[in-house]
Amino acid sequence: MGRGLYVHIPFCVEKCSYCDFYSLPARLGALESYVRAVVQESQSYIGLSFQTLYLGGGTPSLLGTKNLKDLIGGIRKSLDLSGLVEATIEVNPESATREFLETVKDAGVNRVSFGVQSLSDDELKSVGRIHTATQAISAIKLAKRLGFKAISADLIIGLPGQTWATLRESLETLVGLGIGHLSVYCLSLEEGTPLAENPPDDLISDDIQAEFFEKTRAFLDTCGFVHYEISNFAIEGYECLHNLNYWRGGEYLGLGPSAASHLHGKRFRNRADLDAYLENPTGQTEYIEELEAQDKAAEEAMLRLRLLTEGIDSSELTTRFGHEHIEAIISRLDGMVGEGLLTYENSRYRLVPSRIITSNQIFARIL
Amino acid sequence: MNSGSYPYFSCPLCLHRDNIQLAMENIRNFCIIAHIDHGKSTLADRILELTGVLHTTENAQVLDSMELERERGITIKAKSVRMPYKSQDGKEYILNLIDTPGHVDFNYEVSRSLKACEGAILLVDASQGVEAQTIANAYLAIDAGLEIIPVINKIDLPNAMIDECRQQLEDTLGLPGKSALLISAKDGTGVPDLLEAIVTLVPPPKGNTEEPLKCLIFDSFYDTYRGVIPHIRVFSGILKHGDKIMIKSTSQVHEVDEVGYFTPQLNPGEKLTAGEVGYVGAIIKNVGSIHVGDTIISPDFPDTQAIPGFRRSQPMVFCGVYPINTNDYVKLTASLEKFQLNDSSIVYEKESSAALGWGYRLGFMGMLHMEITLERLKREYGQELIATMPSVIYKVFTTNGEALMIDNPSKFPDPSHIDHIEEPIISLRIIVPNEFVGPIMELSDSKRAKLTAMEHLDKRRALLTYEFPLAEMITGYYDKLKSVSRGYASMDYDFLGYRGGDFVKVDILVKENQVDALSFISVRESAQPKSRALIHKLRKLIPRQLFEIPLQAAIGSKVIAREDIVALRKDVLAKCYGGDITRKRKLLEKQAEGKKKMKMVGSVEVPQEAFLLLLKMEE
């Protein structure tokens, strides 16, 4: 299994009303010093090699060409990126200039994930997105023209005012643009976000979201997309390796405030405090967790069930964690097979497709 | 008549002179009866101070020792206190103040305390007037043949209505209202005159020290070292350290280890003689062997007549009590055992429920007793309990001629084996300002109550007397009464008897599984509206789950109410949180934690609140 590198870019022009990620608007002046800080943090892990890279945010496309070059170039000096097979950057449509995308490509990034969310301008406006549908479509077309093969788009189910007609149109258009990957998220009201504080009247109910989700699944299936992870659909060969690694319980390093890591069996996370990070980028670890074998096995079972096609390989899990740590989990999984929540085939447990949308209920029973 | 000589007691507080010899005619046994909050405790404090038992200046010392006593399970003021008193004409008296339980569920216990006295101070709050408990207690005192001294308290209040109170005493109780004493227990006004009235008006006890021993048990408490300590009034004979005593109802014999009286601390002495009030210790370890109202006699005279009126107090209201976590059953058992030592009126026995696991069926004297006990038990036990819907005892007559006493709906026999059913009826007295009579009648009508009398106590207030089904009382009637009368109604009740009715048992089914703890008994005509309300509440309480959950109420196999909880449609964590798996797992763990607190009914997770809600179902 490869190792992933995640770099968090905690800046946005404006924060969307549903977002609870660590991201600060109006701190663009700090970009340059931020890049220096990330490079400095990466020096703590000198020599560590990675197979995937993911620049996420926030809005990584706000970095601009110089900062992006400095960032990747700087990290390369201490970390071994020679074996990279996938390098993704999240790009917001409004900042997808030709110059920037070319720089991205030159820096070795081979996958672009566009924060499209919807192709209805009303829906975009309702949650404070600062781009239009036209900008999103142009950005994807531009990326294709520049030769990016792996292009992904994020979509949100449940935006205020959304209907199946508008959602279907967004899906059709994106598929028609020839992208190989789609991440589809159901909107959730996260505590403390403006959307949760003041939910609009035309918010889509959970039941309707569930209906849209099933319709989305069916539609993308007819278009040849495989639903390979709860929120992710891909034409075969275009799955996101970086995210797959999360669900397979693989190792990864996260750089930047609020970024999470999983190395040598430990999970840890940086404090979500930009100023403290800029001052001391290597001293921000706020939380270290090392689970007992049985809890670790349960966590991995929970993560792997998210992989809808791959599922849990029970014999592999047993080999890795030992029979005594896996026994109780297996019996819980078997129980849920009996209830029709999971399937069991060729020593693999998988979520029954109709249960994906209520999978928390199942995961909670594994832990 | 033999004059009982008063024994020598050493008193740590030096409140009594040594070697005082007092004849029986210098003893006064009395109690204070009042409606709640009419000032009984304050008056007791003033009397204790005036007689020198409680020195305001020595408060700290007295209170310290009280605290000690309290730790050992005694509530001082709730019992009896012996006080020396020198009247204005210079005579020495012994006053025994005997406290009565101030609780509508304990009429029987009150009657036993009254039995130990010759006189009663009937205390009325000048700003409130005669209330339901004033009347109930006054009748008990009249029945017990006590000399009643009417006293109007709180005359210092600006809204005191002294003349109205006098009139009410005359009109409702036939007491000499015009000669009622006027006091303020708060500032002490009139209390010295009241003490004089006690010695002049209350007759001295009668009794013969030469006759065989006869004592009334009117209360008891449990002491870890000394066992059960009965509070007694000696009616004849002498009780000494080393004597053998016999409990009349059980013929159990014990050896007296200690006799004494309360000052209010336990004050051991050599003997108690006819007319006196005190306690007896005889290392009685079994709480269940001492009952209020029983008679203590000498085993040398086993044929001594019992003091009339003894009955085992019968619990009237029952409910199931279950630990939330089934592993805590042992802890609950220990708490109940400990609890019962100081409230022997509580009965409990093991019970198991398919939904709730192992627990206990608890019996209480009434619904207020139940509420207070559950609250105290929770505190003692240190965590939440599931208390199921309270039930009364139904008399179920079967087709083969048996009469079954059923305190738990789930134990009801099959309807085809039931000939008829009777339910307990209470006599309920409500005193209320005239403007609330209408709403209260409306409320009571909806509870199947039968109005048997209505009188106007004065221009302002009415006394309503009802024959009232106890079952309707225990499902929130009292709270509603208070609410429709804006807190002005007062009530009192006693047990009247059993009356037949058309009852059905309603079962609640959650996804085809019957939930035994939710079954209830209802009169047939209100079974459906009650079921609909209950099912509707359940639907809101049980979270949506992965499958549809039909909720049904049924009489036998006939479904009378139904609602369905539709299957959960969306519960999914989609976002990746930049690989923050820990956060994702913690969210799921929280969810898993919530699931563990649920009770499983078949495959359905039912929150504990579903079982609690039935207590307040009518609201």
PDB file of N, CA and C in Angstrom, chain A residues 20-21 185-187 206-207 209-211 230-231 246 252 260 267 269 287 289 291 299 302 306 341 355 357-361 363-364 367, chain B residues 544-547 566-586 588-589 591-592 595-596 603 605:
ATOM      1  N   ASP A  20     -17.648  23.645   7.152  1.00  0.00           N
ATOM      2  CA  ASP A  20     -17.048  23.673   8.491  1.00  0.00           C
ATOM      3  C   ASP A  20     -15.599  23.194   8.474  1.00  0.00           C
ATOM      4  N   PHE A  21     -14.974  23.244   7.306  1.00  0.00           N
ATOM      5  CA  PHE A  21     -13.541  22.952   7.245  1.00  0.00           C
ATOM      6  C   PHE A  21     -12.756  24.147   7.780  1.00  0.00           C
ATOM      7  N   TYR A 185     -21.802  14.532  -2.622  1.00  0.00           N
ATOM      8  CA  TYR A 185     -22.014  14.606  -1.174  1.00  0.00           C
ATOM      9  C   TYR A 185     -23.430  15.041  -0.868  1.00  0.00           C
ATOM     10  N   CYS A 186     -23.984  14.479   0.176  1.00  0.00           N
ATOM     11  CA  CYS A 186     -25.269  14.972   0.671  1.00  0.00           C
ATOM     12  C   CYS A 186     -24.986  16.136   1.616  1.00  0.00           C
ATOM     13  N   LEU A 187     -25.724  17.206   1.456  1.00  0.00           N
ATOM     14  CA  LEU A 187     -25.541  18.371   2.314  1.00  0.00           C
ATOM     15  C   LEU A 187     -25.914  18.020   3.753  1.00  0.00           C
ATOM     16  N   ASP A 206     -34.064  15.396   4.429  1.00  0.00           N
ATOM     17  CA  ASP A 206     -33.240  14.190   4.357  1.00  0.00           C
ATOM     18  C   ASP A 206     -33.885  13.133   3.475  1.00  0.00           C
ATOM     19  N   ASP A 207     -35.204  13.021   3.587  1.00  0.00           N
ATOM     20  CA  ASP A 207     -35.882  12.003   2.792  1.00  0.00           C
ATOM     21  C   ASP A 207     -35.748  12.271   1.294  1.00  0.00           C
ATOM     22  N   GLN A 209     -33.343  14.100  -0.041  1.00  0.00           N
ATOM     23  CA  GLN A 209     -31.929  13.877  -0.365  1.00  0.00           C
ATOM     24  C   GLN A 209     -31.686  12.412  -0.690  1.00  0.00           C
ATOM     25  N   ALA A 210     -32.291  11.552   0.160  1.00  0.00           N
ATOM     26  CA  ALA A 210     -32.105  10.110  -0.032  1.00  0.00           C
ATOM     27  C   ALA A 210     -32.646   9.687  -1.398  1.00  0.00           C
ATOM     28  N   GLU A 211     -33.773  10.264  -1.748  1.00  0.00           N
ATOM     29  CA  GLU A 211     -34.369   9.924  -3.042  1.00  0.00           C
ATOM     30  C   GLU A 211     -33.453  10.383  -4.185  1.00  0.00           C
ATOM     31  N   ILE A 230     -18.654   5.377  -0.902  1.00  0.00           N
ATOM     32  CA  ILE A 230     -19.936   6.002  -0.559  1.00  0.00           C
ATOM     33  C   ILE A 230     -20.225   7.307  -1.295  1.00  0.00           C
ATOM     34  N   SER A 231     -19.218   8.180  -1.377  1.00  0.00           N
ATOM     35  CA  SER A 231     -19.464   9.474  -2.016  1.00  0.00           C
ATOM     36  C   SER A 231     -18.804   9.589  -3.393  1.00  0.00           C
ATOM     37  N   TYR A 246      -7.088   6.313   2.209  1.00  0.00           N
ATOM     38  CA  TYR A 246      -7.712   6.598   3.508  1.00  0.00           C
ATOM     39  C   TYR A 246      -8.593   5.439   3.952  1.00  0.00           C
ATOM     40  N   TYR A 252      -0.691   8.122   5.760  1.00  0.00           N
ATOM     41  CA  TYR A 252      -0.642   9.406   5.084  1.00  0.00           C
ATOM     42  C   TYR A 252      -0.128  10.462   6.043  1.00  0.00           C
ATOM     43  N   ALA A 260      -4.739  16.055   9.177  1.00  0.00           N
ATOM     44  CA  ALA A 260      -4.624  14.811   9.945  1.00  0.00           C
ATOM     45  C   ALA A 260      -3.635  13.863   9.289  1.00  0.00           C
ATOM     46  N   ARG A 267      -2.579   7.937  14.768  1.00  0.00           N
ATOM     47  CA  ARG A 267      -3.294   9.027  14.100  1.00  0.00           C
ATOM     48  C   ARG A 267      -3.014  10.296  14.880  1.00  0.00           C
ATOM     49  N   ARG A 269      -2.973  14.938  14.539  1.00  0.00           N
ATOM     50  CA  ARG A 269      -3.593  16.056  13.843  1.00  0.00           C
ATOM     51  C   ARG A 269      -2.941  17.352  14.307  1.00  0.00           C
ATOM     52  N   TYR A 287      -2.941  16.162  18.982  1.00  0.00           N
ATOM     53  CA  TYR A 287      -3.702  14.990  19.367  1.00  0.00           C
ATOM     54  C   TYR A 287      -3.040  13.769  18.758  1.00  0.00           C
ATOM     55  N   GLU A 289      -3.283   9.533  18.668  1.00  0.00           N
ATOM     56  CA  GLU A 289      -4.146   8.419  19.057  1.00  0.00           C
ATOM     57  C   GLU A 289      -3.510   7.122  18.566  1.00  0.00           C
ATOM     58  N   LEU A 291      -4.621   3.236  18.717  1.00  0.00           N
ATOM     59  CA  LEU A 291      -5.715   2.356  19.135  1.00  0.00           C
ATOM     60  C   LEU A 291      -5.216   0.963  19.481  1.00  0.00           C
ATOM     61  N   GLU A 299     -12.066  -0.129  13.436  1.00  0.00           N
ATOM     62  CA  GLU A 299     -11.990   1.091  12.633  1.00  0.00           C
ATOM     63  C   GLU A 299     -11.751   0.745  11.166  1.00  0.00           C
ATOM     64  N   MET A 302     -14.808  -0.621   9.543  1.00  0.00           N
ATOM     65  CA  MET A 302     -15.737   0.471   9.264  1.00  0.00           C
ATOM     66  C   MET A 302     -15.312   1.236   8.012  1.00  0.00           C
ATOM     67  N   ARG A 306     -16.842   1.209   3.474  1.00  0.00           N
ATOM     68  CA  ARG A 306     -17.175   2.337   2.593  1.00  0.00           C
ATOM     69  C   ARG A 306     -16.820   2.019   1.147  1.00  0.00           C
ATOM     70  N   LEU A 341     -28.249  -6.427   5.686  1.00  0.00           N
ATOM     71  CA  LEU A 341     -27.593  -5.118   5.567  1.00  0.00           C
ATOM     72  C   LEU A 341     -26.275  -5.230   4.795  1.00  0.00           C
ATOM     73  N   ARG A 355     -28.415   0.153   1.191  1.00  0.00           N
ATOM     74  CA  ARG A 355     -28.123   0.561   2.577  1.00  0.00           C
ATOM     75  C   ARG A 355     -27.056   1.647   2.663  1.00  0.00           C
ATOM     76  N   ILE A 357     -27.051   4.753   1.872  1.00  0.00           N
ATOM     77  CA  ILE A 357     -27.524   6.050   2.334  1.00  0.00           C
ATOM     78  C   ILE A 357     -27.833   6.061   3.837  1.00  0.00           C
ATOM     79  N   THR A 358     -27.925   4.890   4.439  1.00  0.00           N
ATOM     80  CA  THR A 358     -28.123   4.848   5.900  1.00  0.00           C
ATOM     81  C   THR A 358     -26.963   4.098   6.568  1.00  0.00           C
ATOM     82  N   SER A 359     -25.794   4.172   5.943  1.00  0.00           N
ATOM     83  CA  SER A 359     -24.690   3.325   6.394  1.00  0.00           C
ATOM     84  C   SER A 359     -24.158   3.678   7.780  1.00  0.00           C
ATOM     85  N   ASN A 360     -24.406   4.901   8.266  1.00  0.00           N
ATOM     86  CA  ASN A 360     -23.935   5.221   9.623  1.00  0.00           C
ATOM     87  C   ASN A 360     -24.515   4.264  10.648  1.00  0.00           C
ATOM     88  N   GLN A 361     -25.753   3.879  10.429  1.00  0.00           N
ATOM     89  CA  GLN A 361     -26.412   2.955  11.344  1.00  0.00           C
ATOM     90  C   GLN A 361     -25.655   1.628  11.395  1.00  0.00           C
ATOM     91  N   PHE A 363     -22.315   1.275  10.416  1.00  0.00           N
ATOM     92  CA  PHE A 363     -20.964   1.503  10.952  1.00  0.00           C
ATOM     93  C   PHE A 363     -20.985   1.599  12.478  1.00  0.00           C
ATOM     94  N   ALA A 364     -22.002   2.247  12.980  1.00  0.00           N
ATOM     95  CA  ALA A 364     -22.081   2.413  14.440  1.00  0.00           C
ATOM     96  C   ALA A 364     -22.160   1.058  15.134  1.00  0.00           C
ATOM     97  N   LEU A 367     -18.467  -0.503  15.524  1.00  0.00           N
ATOM     98  CA  LEU A 367     -17.533   0.071  16.523  1.00  0.00           C
ATOM     99  C   LEU A 367     -17.866  -0.396  17.936  1.00  0.00           C
TER     100      LEU A 367
ATOM    101  N   ARG B 544     -36.386   7.009  13.910  1.00  0.00           N
ATOM    102  CA  ARG B 544     -36.532   6.220  12.673  1.00  0.00           C
ATOM    103  C   ARG B 544     -35.376   5.246  12.563  1.00  0.00           C
ATOM    104  N   GLN B 545     -35.654   4.080  12.097  1.00  0.00           N
ATOM    105  CA  GLN B 545     -34.635   3.045  11.979  1.00  0.00           C
ATOM    106  C   GLN B 545     -34.590   2.507  10.566  1.00  0.00           C
ATOM    107  N   LEU B 546     -33.794   1.481  10.360  1.00  0.00           N
ATOM    108  CA  LEU B 546     -33.550   1.050   8.987  1.00  0.00           C
ATOM    109  C   LEU B 546     -34.771   0.416   8.330  1.00  0.00           C
ATOM    110  N   PHE B 547     -35.792   0.167   9.145  1.00  0.00           N
ATOM    111  CA  PHE B 547     -36.976  -0.491   8.603  1.00  0.00           C
ATOM    112  C   PHE B 547     -38.215   0.240   9.104  1.00  0.00           C
ATOM    113  N   VAL B 566     -41.861   5.550   9.647  1.00  0.00           N
ATOM    114  CA  VAL B 566     -41.288   5.176   8.350  1.00  0.00           C
ATOM    115  C   VAL B 566     -39.790   4.919   8.508  1.00  0.00           C
ATOM    116  N   ALA B 567     -39.266   4.131   7.590  1.00  0.00           N
ATOM    117  CA  ALA B 567     -37.858   3.751   7.669  1.00  0.00           C
ATOM    118  C   ALA B 567     -36.976   4.989   7.520  1.00  0.00           C
ATOM    119  N   LEU B 568     -35.853   4.944   8.190  1.00  0.00           N
ATOM    120  CA  LEU B 568     -34.864   6.011   8.082  1.00  0.00           C
ATOM    121  C   LEU B 568     -34.361   6.057   6.648  1.00  0.00           C
ATOM    122  N   ARG B 569     -34.324   7.267   6.077  1.00  0.00           N
ATOM    123  CA  ARG B 569     -33.897   7.336   4.683  1.00  0.00           C
ATOM    124  C   ARG B 569     -32.441   7.764   4.542  1.00  0.00           C
ATOM    125  N   LYS B 570     -31.982   8.657   5.401  1.00  0.00           N
ATOM    126  CA  LYS B 570     -30.614   9.142   5.199  1.00  0.00           C
ATOM    127  C   LYS B 570     -29.871   9.228   6.519  1.00  0.00           C
ATOM    128  N   ASP B 571     -28.767   8.570   6.596  1.00  0.00           N
ATOM    129  CA  ASP B 571     -27.860   8.716   7.728  1.00  0.00           C
ATOM    130  C   ASP B 571     -26.482   8.329   7.235  1.00  0.00           C
ATOM    131  N   VAL B 572     -25.808   9.302   6.689  1.00  0.00           N
ATOM    132  CA  VAL B 572     -24.558   8.974   6.017  1.00  0.00           C
ATOM    133  C   VAL B 572     -23.543  10.083   6.256  1.00  0.00           C
ATOM    134  N   LEU B 573     -22.328   9.667   6.537  1.00  0.00           N
ATOM    135  CA  LEU B 573     -21.239  10.626   6.676  1.00  0.00           C
ATOM    136  C   LEU B 573     -20.461  10.588   5.391  1.00  0.00           C
ATOM    137  N   ALA B 574     -20.480  11.669   4.671  1.00  0.00           N
ATOM    138  CA  ALA B 574     -19.876  11.616   3.354  1.00  0.00           C
ATOM    139  C   ALA B 574     -18.500  12.244   3.315  1.00  0.00           C
ATOM    140  N   LYS B 575     -18.355  13.332   4.041  1.00  0.00           N
ATOM    141  CA  LYS B 575     -17.132  14.099   3.849  1.00  0.00           C
ATOM    142  C   LYS B 575     -15.918  13.368   4.376  1.00  0.00           C
ATOM    143  N   CYS B 576     -14.825  13.721   3.760  1.00  0.00           N
ATOM    144  CA  CYS B 576     -13.588  13.029   4.076  1.00  0.00           C
ATOM    145  C   CYS B 576     -12.836  13.701   5.215  1.00  0.00           C
ATOM    146  N   TYR B 577     -13.128  14.962   5.478  1.00  0.00           N
ATOM    147  CA  TYR B 577     -12.409  15.737   6.485  1.00  0.00           C
ATOM    148  C   TYR B 577     -10.902  15.627   6.313  1.00  0.00           C
ATOM    149  N   GLY B 578     -10.431  15.672   5.067  1.00  0.00           N
ATOM    150  CA  GLY B 578      -8.989  15.627   4.826  1.00  0.00           C
ATOM    151  C   GLY B 578      -8.325  14.458   5.520  1.00  0.00           C
ATOM    152  N   GLY B 579      -9.002  13.320   5.547  1.00  0.00           N
ATOM    153  CA  GLY B 579      -8.408  12.131   6.148  1.00  0.00           C
ATOM    154  C   GLY B 579      -8.516  12.102   7.655  1.00  0.00           C
ATOM    155  N   ASP B 580      -9.356  12.974   8.235  1.00  0.00           N
ATOM    156  CA  ASP B 580      -9.497  12.973   9.688  1.00  0.00           C
ATOM    157  C   ASP B 580     -10.426  11.834  10.115  1.00  0.00           C
ATOM    158  N   ILE B 581      -9.855  10.643  10.077  1.00  0.00           N
ATOM    159  CA  ILE B 581     -10.625   9.435  10.378  1.00  0.00           C
ATOM    160  C   ILE B 581     -11.073   9.437  11.835  1.00  0.00           C
ATOM    161  N   THR B 582     -10.211   9.994  12.702  1.00  0.00           N
ATOM    162  CA  THR B 582     -10.544  10.001  14.121  1.00  0.00           C
ATOM    163  C   THR B 582     -11.862  10.727  14.366  1.00  0.00           C
ATOM    164  N   ARG B 583     -11.998  11.873  13.706  1.00  0.00           N
ATOM    165  CA  ARG B 583     -13.226  12.651  13.872  1.00  0.00           C
ATOM    166  C   ARG B 583     -14.441  11.854  13.387  1.00  0.00           C
ATOM    167  N   LYS B 584     -14.259  11.226  12.249  1.00  0.00           N
ATOM    168  CA  LYS B 584     -15.336  10.419  11.685  1.00  0.00           C
ATOM    169  C   LYS B 584     -15.709   9.285  12.640  1.00  0.00           C
ATOM    170  N   ARG B 585     -14.665   8.639  13.175  1.00  0.00           N
ATOM    171  CA  ARG B 585     -14.931   7.502  14.062  1.00  0.00           C
ATOM    172  C   ARG B 585     -15.606   7.971  15.350  1.00  0.00           C
ATOM    173  N   LYS B 586     -15.151   9.127  15.856  1.00  0.00           N
ATOM    174  CA  LYS B 586     -15.750   9.639  17.104  1.00  0.00           C
ATOM    175  C   LYS B 586     -17.237   9.921  16.918  1.00  0.00           C
ATOM    176  N   LEU B 588     -19.226   8.427  14.905  1.00  0.00           N
ATOM    177  CA  LEU B 588     -19.922   7.131  14.868  1.00  0.00           C
ATOM    178  C   LEU B 588     -19.964   6.492  16.252  1.00  0.00           C
ATOM    179  N   GLU B 589     -18.893   6.682  17.010  1.00  0.00           N
ATOM    180  CA  GLU B 589     -18.859   6.114  18.365  1.00  0.00           C
ATOM    181  C   GLU B 589     -19.929   6.742  19.241  1.00  0.00           C
ATOM    182  N   GLN B 591     -22.702   7.881  18.179  1.00  0.00           N
ATOM    183  CA  GLN B 591     -23.947   7.253  17.721  1.00  0.00           C
ATOM    184  C   GLN B 591     -24.095   5.852  18.333  1.00  0.00           C
ATOM    185  N   ALA B 592     -22.975   5.124  18.354  1.00  0.00           N
ATOM    186  CA  ALA B 592     -23.006   3.763  18.918  1.00  0.00           C
ATOM    187  C   ALA B 592     -23.336   3.815  20.410  1.00  0.00           C
ATOM    188  N   LYS B 595     -26.934   4.152  20.925  1.00  0.00           N
ATOM    189  CA  LYS B 595     -27.625   2.881  20.660  1.00  0.00           C
ATOM    190  C   LYS B 595     -27.588   1.981  21.888  1.00  0.00           C
ATOM    191  N   LYS B 596     -26.465   2.020  22.602  1.00  0.00           N
ATOM    192  CA  LYS B 596     -26.326   1.128  23.760  1.00  0.00           C
ATOM    193  C   LYS B 596     -27.313   1.485  24.861  1.00  0.00           C
ATOM    194  N   SER B 603     -36.191  -6.224  17.125  1.00  0.00           N
ATOM    195  CA  SER B 603     -35.064  -5.591  16.448  1.00  0.00           C
ATOM    196  C   SER B 603     -35.119  -4.073  16.564  1.00  0.00           C
ATOM    197  N   GLU B 605     -34.891  -0.427  18.357  1.00  0.00           N
ATOM    198  CA  GLU B 605     -34.260   0.271  19.469  1.00  0.00           C
ATOM    199  C   GLU B 605     -35.257   1.284  20.032  1.00  0.00           C
TER     200      GLU B 605
END
